Amino acid sequence: MLVLGIETTCDETAAAVVRDGEEILSSVIASQALVHEKYGGVFPEVAARLHVDAISVVIQKAMLEAGIQVEDIDLIAVAKGPGLVGAILIGLSAAKSLSIAWEKPFIGVNHIEAHLYGAMMGNPRIFPALGVIVSGGHTLLLKMEKVNSYEILGRTIDDAIGEAFDKVAVILGLSYPGGPLVEKLAEGGDVKRFPFRGGKTTSPLDFSFSGLKTNVLYTSQKVALEDEKKNLAASFQDAALKDVLDKSLKAINTFNCRAVYIGGGVSNNQVLRRMFKNHLPLPFFFPQKGLSLDNAAMIAGLGAAIYQEKPDGLDLFPILDLYLK
Ligand code: KG4
Ligand code: ZN
């Protein structure tokens, strides 16, 4: 089964061709990050306009690189949300139009769920499993019975972890997206210099990163910032990632968990990967190369995996909330 995947939920215009939900024939990503950099975050209206400019070229490039023709495509899968509504609508409209013009079936998939599927692509499938989503928009712990069958165990009650990295980056004078820059700055910093912690929550598997971020801000105003930047980055990163590790360890004791899949942009962080390697008593899987950050291969893959069960009609609307519908 050959699937054309399309992703435009945030600031990447992406298209990919995937065979049988697993084999990536092409994955093209046009990032808008350089444009949003000057705003310190994604500017929604600008994102939508740039998707309009890029979408056709990106889809054509994905098909060209995969060496396929329109006739070869069996399904068009698109990220239906959650994300920026104006941005989502561009990908959704493109996917629906191509579905009509090319007479191909169409499915909308959940972007967050696709991040988890990205951690499964090319890796063994072991269930029941814990799903850990650490992205710019979401922080979630999920019990997974199988692909497309989930129960939410915990979520952030304020900022997402990637969002906290991005905001701390601004405090430290770094540009957007800040996560990778904070990771780089933290190298050689002292994780024990500042006693930061993830925020307390009523439910033991929920997350809170807003207080941690504010703590970094207030601390940064009290110290000699230039001398302490590395230490602030390292202490913040350590606190945020340890919180994810600790809650993941707690969550795997709440059910018959046999493996852990970690997905989303922050799963690219090498310190997080090392922490899981050193502490997790179960098989665990991070996304392979090119599958951590927003991409369309995970959208095509997930589309293939759930298409048989429930294809979508063209009356599909964008979804804007985090629920895994
Ligand atoms: O999954 P993603 O591409 O977009 C969403 O669906 O939100 O995640 C983007 C987020 C950004 O907040 C970015 O700063 C963060 O992932 N990120 C990182 C790293 N690489 C990306 N955070 C920490 N360390 C990294 N190496
Ligand atoms: Zn994402």
Short mmCIF file of C-alpha atoms and ligand atoms in Angstrom, two decimals:
data_model
loop_
_atom_site.label_atom_id
_atom_site.label_comp_id
_atom_site.label_asym_id
_atom_site.label_seq_id
_atom_site.Cartn_x
_atom_site.Cartn_y
_atom_site.Cartn_z
CA MET A 1 0.00 0.00 0.00
CA LEU A 2 1.50 3.36 -1.06
CA VAL A 3 0.40 6.36 0.97
CA LEU A 4 0.99 10.04 0.27
CA GLY A 5 1.17 11.88 3.62
CA ILE A 6 0.70 15.62 4.11
CA GLU A 7 1.53 17.66 7.23
CA THR A 8 0.88 21.38 7.84
CA THR A 9 -0.27 21.66 11.48
CA CYS A 10 2.42 24.09 12.59
CA ASP A 11 5.46 25.58 10.85
CA GLU A 12 6.64 22.70 8.65
CA THR A 13 5.13 22.05 5.23
CA ALA A 14 5.80 18.34 4.71
CA ALA A 15 4.88 15.54 2.33
CA ALA A 16 6.05 11.93 2.24
CA VAL A 17 5.47 8.65 0.45
CA VAL A 18 5.43 5.55 2.66
CA ARG A 19 4.99 1.90 1.66
CA ASP A 20 2.94 -0.41 3.90
CA GLY A 21 3.03 1.97 6.86
CA GLU A 22 6.73 1.39 7.40
CA GLU A 23 9.09 1.96 4.49
CA ILE A 24 9.81 5.64 3.80
CA LEU A 25 10.28 6.22 0.05
CA SER A 26 10.55 10.00 0.48
CA SER A 27 10.07 12.58 3.21
CA VAL A 28 10.24 16.24 2.22
CA ILE A 29 10.13 18.96 4.87
CA ALA A 30 10.07 22.70 4.16
CA SER A 31 10.65 24.42 7.49
CA GLN A 32 9.48 27.97 8.14
CA ALA A 33 11.60 28.26 11.30
CA LEU A 34 13.87 30.99 9.86
CA VAL A 35 10.85 33.21 9.19
CA HIS A 36 9.29 32.72 12.65
CA GLU A 37 12.64 33.16 14.39
CA LYS A 38 12.28 36.93 14.56
CA TYR A 39 8.95 36.62 16.39
CA GLY A 40 10.37 34.20 19.00
CA GLY A 41 7.63 31.67 18.14
CA VAL A 42 5.27 30.66 15.35
CA PHE A 43 3.19 33.52 13.88
CA PRO A 44 -0.04 31.68 12.88
CA GLU A 45 -1.19 33.82 9.95
CA VAL A 46 2.32 33.87 8.45
CA ALA A 47 2.52 30.08 8.88
CA ALA A 48 -0.71 29.58 6.91
CA ARG A 49 0.46 31.83 4.07
CA LEU A 50 3.81 30.08 3.81
CA HIS A 51 2.06 26.69 3.65
CA VAL A 52 0.06 28.00 0.67
CA ASP A 53 3.34 28.91 -1.08
CA ALA A 54 5.06 25.62 -0.36
CA ILE A 55 2.45 22.88 -0.41
CA SER A 56 2.31 22.04 -4.14
CA VAL A 57 6.07 22.02 -4.57
CA VAL A 58 6.60 19.89 -1.47
CA ILE A 59 4.04 17.30 -2.61
CA GLN A 60 5.54 17.19 -6.11
CA LYS A 61 9.04 16.78 -4.68
CA ALA A 62 7.92 13.92 -2.40
CA MET A 63 6.41 12.04 -5.35
CA LEU A 64 9.43 12.71 -7.55
CA GLU A 65 11.92 11.54 -4.92
CA ALA A 66 9.85 8.41 -4.29
CA GLY A 67 9.79 7.75 -8.05
CA ILE A 68 6.03 7.24 -8.12
CA GLN A 69 3.17 8.34 -10.36
CA VAL A 70 -0.33 9.40 -9.33
CA GLU A 71 -1.65 5.94 -10.38
CA ASP A 72 0.60 4.26 -7.80
CA ILE A 73 -0.94 6.05 -4.81
CA ASP A 74 -3.46 4.02 -2.80
CA LEU A 75 -4.36 6.55 -0.12
CA ILE A 76 -3.89 10.22 0.79
CA ALA A 77 -3.37 10.83 4.52
CA VAL A 78 -3.30 14.27 6.11
CA ALA A 79 -2.76 15.63 9.62
CA LYS A 80 -6.20 16.90 10.67
CA GLY A 81 -4.87 18.55 13.88
CA PRO A 82 -4.38 19.53 16.59
CA GLY A 83 -2.46 22.65 15.63
CA LEU A 84 -2.98 26.10 14.12
CA VAL A 85 -6.32 26.09 12.36
CA GLY A 86 -5.26 28.28 9.41
CA ALA A 87 -2.22 26.10 8.87
CA ILE A 88 -4.13 22.81 9.16
CA LEU A 89 -6.71 24.00 6.63
CA ILE A 90 -4.05 24.35 3.92
CA GLY A 91 -2.92 20.71 4.18
CA LEU A 92 -6.47 19.48 4.64
CA SER A 93 -7.71 21.37 1.56
CA ALA A 94 -4.78 20.13 -0.52
CA ALA A 95 -5.41 16.53 0.54
CA LYS A 96 -9.14 16.73 -0.13
CA SER A 97 -8.60 18.37 -3.53
CA LEU A 98 -6.09 15.73 -4.62
CA SER A 99 -8.38 13.00 -3.34
CA ILE A 100 -11.19 14.31 -5.57
CA ALA A 101 -8.99 15.05 -8.59
CA TRP A 102 -7.08 11.77 -8.46
CA GLU A 103 -10.01 9.66 -7.23
CA LYS A 104 -8.07 8.33 -4.24
CA PRO A 105 -9.39 7.51 -0.77
CA PHE A 106 -8.65 10.03 1.97
CA ILE A 107 -7.98 9.87 5.70
CA GLY A 108 -7.25 12.48 8.36
CA VAL A 109 -5.01 11.44 11.23
CA ASN A 110 -4.21 12.98 14.58
CA HIS A 111 -0.82 14.71 14.62
CA ILE A 112 -0.04 13.74 18.23
CA GLU A 113 -0.91 10.12 17.61
CA ALA A 114 1.32 10.27 14.52
CA HIS A 115 4.26 11.37 16.69
CA LEU A 116 3.84 8.12 18.64
CA TYR A 117 3.55 6.15 15.41
CA GLY A 118 6.82 7.81 14.36
CA ALA A 119 8.48 6.07 17.31
CA MET A 120 7.14 2.72 16.07
CA MET A 121 8.24 3.00 12.44
CA GLY A 122 11.15 0.64 11.83
CA ASN A 123 10.93 -0.60 15.44
CA PRO A 124 9.29 -3.70 16.98
CA ARG A 125 5.63 -3.36 18.03
CA ILE A 126 5.17 -4.52 21.61
CA PHE A 127 1.87 -3.96 23.46
CA PRO A 128 0.50 -2.95 25.89
CA ALA A 129 2.91 -0.05 25.88
CA LEU A 130 3.40 3.36 27.43
CA GLY A 131 3.36 6.24 24.97
CA VAL A 132 5.29 9.38 25.94
CA ILE A 133 4.61 12.49 23.86
CA VAL A 134 7.08 15.34 24.37
CA SER A 135 6.48 18.01 21.73
CA GLY A 136 6.18 21.75 21.31
CA GLY A 137 2.44 21.64 21.87
CA HIS A 138 1.87 18.62 24.11
CA THR A 139 3.20 16.54 26.96
CA LEU A 140 1.28 13.32 27.44
CA LEU A 141 1.53 9.86 28.95
CA LEU A 142 -0.69 7.28 27.24
CA LYS A 143 -1.56 3.67 27.79
CA MET A 144 -1.53 2.01 24.36
CA GLU A 145 -3.33 -1.30 23.80
CA LYS A 146 -2.42 -1.21 20.10
CA VAL A 147 -2.08 1.38 17.34
CA ASN A 148 -5.10 3.71 17.47
CA SER A 149 -6.26 2.50 20.91
CA TYR A 150 -5.19 4.79 23.74
CA GLU A 151 -6.05 6.00 27.19
CA ILE A 152 -4.59 9.27 28.53
CA LEU A 153 -2.78 8.70 31.85
CA GLY A 154 -1.31 12.17 32.29
CA ARG A 155 -0.88 15.50 30.56
CA THR A 156 0.53 18.95 31.18
CA ILE A 157 -1.73 21.29 33.10
CA ASP A 158 0.01 24.38 31.66
CA ASP A 159 3.00 24.62 29.26
CA ALA A 160 4.12 21.75 27.05
CA ILE A 161 7.71 20.67 27.60
CA GLY A 162 8.91 21.89 24.16
CA GLU A 163 7.17 25.20 24.81
CA ALA A 164 9.10 25.47 28.12
CA PHE A 165 12.38 24.81 26.26
CA ASP A 166 11.45 27.50 23.72
CA LYS A 167 10.55 30.05 26.43
CA VAL A 168 13.70 29.34 28.44
CA ALA A 169 15.64 29.80 25.20
CA VAL A 170 14.21 33.33 24.90
CA ILE A 171 15.23 34.06 28.53
CA LEU A 172 18.76 32.90 27.69
CA GLY A 173 18.89 35.03 24.53
CA LEU A 174 18.65 32.11 22.09
CA SER A 175 16.51 32.01 18.97
CA TYR A 176 13.52 29.86 17.89
CA PRO A 177 13.06 26.90 18.01
CA GLY A 178 14.97 26.96 21.26
CA GLY A 179 14.99 23.30 22.31
CA PRO A 180 18.07 22.20 20.35
CA LEU A 181 19.89 25.45 21.27
CA VAL A 182 19.19 24.96 24.99
CA GLU A 183 20.49 21.39 24.68
CA LYS A 184 23.66 22.67 23.01
CA LEU A 185 24.18 25.47 25.56
CA ALA A 186 23.64 23.02 28.44
CA GLU A 187 26.61 20.91 27.33
CA GLY A 188 29.32 21.51 29.91
CA GLY A 189 26.89 23.35 32.22
CA ASP A 190 26.43 22.27 35.84
CA VAL A 191 23.05 20.54 36.32
CA LYS A 192 23.37 20.97 40.12
CA ARG A 193 24.08 24.71 40.05
CA PHE A 194 20.39 25.62 40.43
CA PRO A 195 17.91 23.40 42.31
CA PHE A 196 15.10 23.51 39.70
CA ARG A 197 12.25 20.98 39.66
CA GLY A 198 9.19 20.15 37.58
CA GLY A 199 5.99 21.64 39.07
CA LYS A 200 3.76 19.79 41.55
CA THR A 201 0.41 18.52 40.25
CA THR A 202 -2.63 17.04 41.97
CA SER A 203 -2.66 14.00 39.74
CA PRO A 204 0.70 12.16 40.04
CA LEU A 205 1.08 11.55 36.28
CA ASP A 206 0.30 15.10 35.16
CA PHE A 207 3.00 17.65 34.32
CA SER A 208 3.51 21.35 35.03
CA PHE A 209 6.36 23.32 33.44
CA SER A 210 5.14 26.88 33.81
CA GLY A 211 6.55 27.37 37.35
CA LEU A 212 9.87 25.87 36.31
CA LYS A 213 10.13 28.33 33.43
CA THR A 214 9.28 31.27 35.74
CA ASN A 215 11.87 30.03 38.21
CA VAL A 216 14.49 30.13 35.45
CA LEU A 217 13.37 33.67 34.58
CA TYR A 218 13.59 35.00 38.17
CA THR A 219 16.90 33.25 38.76
CA SER A 220 18.30 34.68 35.52
CA GLN A 221 17.50 38.19 36.80
CA LYS A 222 19.42 37.62 40.04
CA VAL A 223 22.68 36.14 38.75
CA ALA A 224 25.49 37.29 36.46
CA LEU A 225 23.66 36.03 33.38
CA GLU A 226 26.56 35.70 30.94
CA ASP A 227 28.51 33.54 33.42
CA GLU A 228 25.52 31.42 34.38
CA LYS A 229 23.76 30.82 31.05
CA LYS A 230 25.24 27.35 30.60
CA ASN A 231 24.35 26.38 34.16
CA LEU A 232 20.81 27.74 33.86
CA ALA A 233 20.31 25.77 30.63
CA ALA A 234 21.75 22.59 32.14
CA SER A 235 19.83 22.84 35.42
CA PHE A 236 16.56 23.60 33.60
CA GLN A 237 17.02 20.80 31.08
CA ASP A 238 17.90 18.30 33.77
CA ALA A 239 14.82 19.21 35.86
CA ALA A 240 12.40 19.10 32.90
CA LEU A 241 13.70 15.84 31.47
CA LYS A 242 13.97 14.13 34.88
CA ASP A 243 10.31 14.97 35.43
CA VAL A 244 9.42 13.15 32.20
CA LEU A 245 11.57 10.18 33.19
CA ASP A 246 10.18 9.99 36.76
CA LYS A 247 6.57 10.11 35.61
CA SER A 248 7.21 7.58 32.85
CA LEU A 249 8.69 5.24 35.47
CA LYS A 250 5.62 5.75 37.65
CA ALA A 251 3.26 5.21 34.70
CA ILE A 252 4.74 1.86 33.67
CA ASN A 253 3.75 0.50 37.08
CA THR A 254 0.09 1.37 36.58
CA PHE A 255 -0.61 -1.36 34.00
CA ASN A 256 0.91 -4.44 32.40
CA CYS A 257 3.36 -2.33 30.42
CA ARG A 258 5.74 -4.22 28.11
CA ALA A 259 7.46 -1.41 26.19
CA VAL A 260 7.74 2.37 25.96
CA TYR A 261 7.51 4.56 22.82
CA ILE A 262 8.68 8.18 23.04
CA GLY A 263 7.71 10.67 20.31
CA GLY A 264 7.58 14.39 19.49
CA GLY A 265 10.24 17.05 18.89
CA VAL A 266 11.83 16.86 22.36
CA SER A 267 12.50 13.13 21.80
CA ASN A 268 15.38 14.40 19.63
CA ASN A 269 17.15 15.48 22.84
CA GLN A 270 20.20 13.27 23.46
CA VAL A 271 20.18 13.85 27.23
CA LEU A 272 16.61 12.53 27.38
CA ARG A 273 17.64 9.49 25.33
CA ARG A 274 20.55 8.81 27.72
CA MET A 275 18.29 9.15 30.78
CA PHE A 276 15.84 6.59 29.40
CA LYS A 277 18.72 4.27 28.46
CA ASN A 278 20.14 4.41 31.96
CA HIS A 279 16.91 4.05 33.92
CA LEU A 280 14.17 2.27 31.99
CA PRO A 281 13.68 -1.39 32.94
CA LEU A 282 11.71 -2.15 29.73
CA PRO A 283 12.37 -2.13 25.98
CA PHE A 284 11.94 1.46 24.78
CA PHE A 285 11.92 3.04 21.35
CA PHE A 286 12.71 6.54 20.14
CA PRO A 287 11.90 7.72 16.60
CA GLN A 288 14.53 6.86 14.01
CA LYS A 289 16.29 9.59 12.06
CA GLY A 290 13.95 12.21 10.57
CA LEU A 291 10.92 11.04 12.55
CA SER A 292 11.19 13.08 15.78
CA LEU A 293 10.36 16.55 14.53
CA ASP A 294 7.26 17.32 12.48
CA ASN A 295 7.26 15.27 9.27
CA ALA A 296 4.75 13.69 6.90
CA ALA A 297 6.17 10.14 6.96
CA MET A 298 4.59 9.57 10.37
CA ILE A 299 1.28 10.89 8.97
CA ALA A 300 1.40 8.54 5.96
CA GLY A 301 2.44 5.62 8.18
CA LEU A 302 -0.35 6.11 10.66
CA GLY A 303 -2.82 6.70 7.81
CA ALA A 304 -1.96 3.28 6.40
CA ALA A 305 -2.26 1.64 9.81
CA ILE A 306 -5.79 2.88 10.50
CA TYR A 307 -7.25 3.24 7.01
CA GLN A 308 -8.67 -0.28 6.88
CA GLU A 309 -10.69 0.32 10.03
CA LYS A 310 -12.15 3.75 9.34
CA PRO A 311 -11.52 5.83 6.21
CA ASP A 312 -12.74 9.45 6.40
CA GLY A 313 -15.26 11.39 4.31
CA LEU A 314 -14.45 14.71 2.69
CA ASP A 315 -16.65 16.47 5.25
CA LEU A 316 -13.81 16.10 7.78
CA PHE A 317 -13.04 19.27 9.77
CA PRO A 318 -9.77 20.20 11.50
CA ILE A 319 -9.57 19.09 15.12
CA LEU A 320 -8.25 21.72 17.45
CA ASP A 321 -8.05 20.11 20.88
CA LEU A 322 -5.60 17.56 22.12
CA TYR A 323 -7.90 14.56 22.41
CA LEU A 324 -6.93 11.54 20.40
CA LYS A 325 -10.06 11.33 18.26
O1 KG4 B 1 6.98 17.74 17.66
P1 KG4 B 1 7.42 19.06 17.24
O2 KG4 B 1 8.28 19.15 15.99
O3 KG4 B 1 6.22 20.03 17.03
C1 KG4 B 1 5.00 19.90 17.73
O4 KG4 B 1 4.19 19.03 17.36
O5 KG4 B 1 4.86 20.66 18.71
O6 KG4 B 1 8.21 19.67 18.45
C2 KG4 B 1 8.83 20.90 18.40
C3 KG4 B 1 9.40 21.19 19.77
C4 KG4 B 1 9.94 22.60 19.92
O7 KG4 B 1 9.43 23.14 21.12
C5 KG4 B 1 11.44 22.40 19.99
O8 KG4 B 1 12.10 23.38 20.74
C6 KG4 B 1 11.53 21.04 20.66
O9 KG4 B 1 10.49 20.30 20.06
N1 KG4 B 1 12.81 20.38 20.42
C7 KG4 B 1 13.71 20.09 21.39
C8 KG4 B 1 14.82 19.50 20.75
N2 KG4 B 1 14.57 19.45 19.41
C9 KG4 B 1 13.33 19.99 19.23
N3 KG4 B 1 13.66 20.27 22.72
C10 KG4 B 1 14.72 19.87 23.43
N4 KG4 B 1 15.83 19.32 22.91
C11 KG4 B 1 15.92 19.12 21.57
N5 KG4 B 1 17.02 18.58 21.03
ZN ZN B 2 4.55 17.79 16.16
#
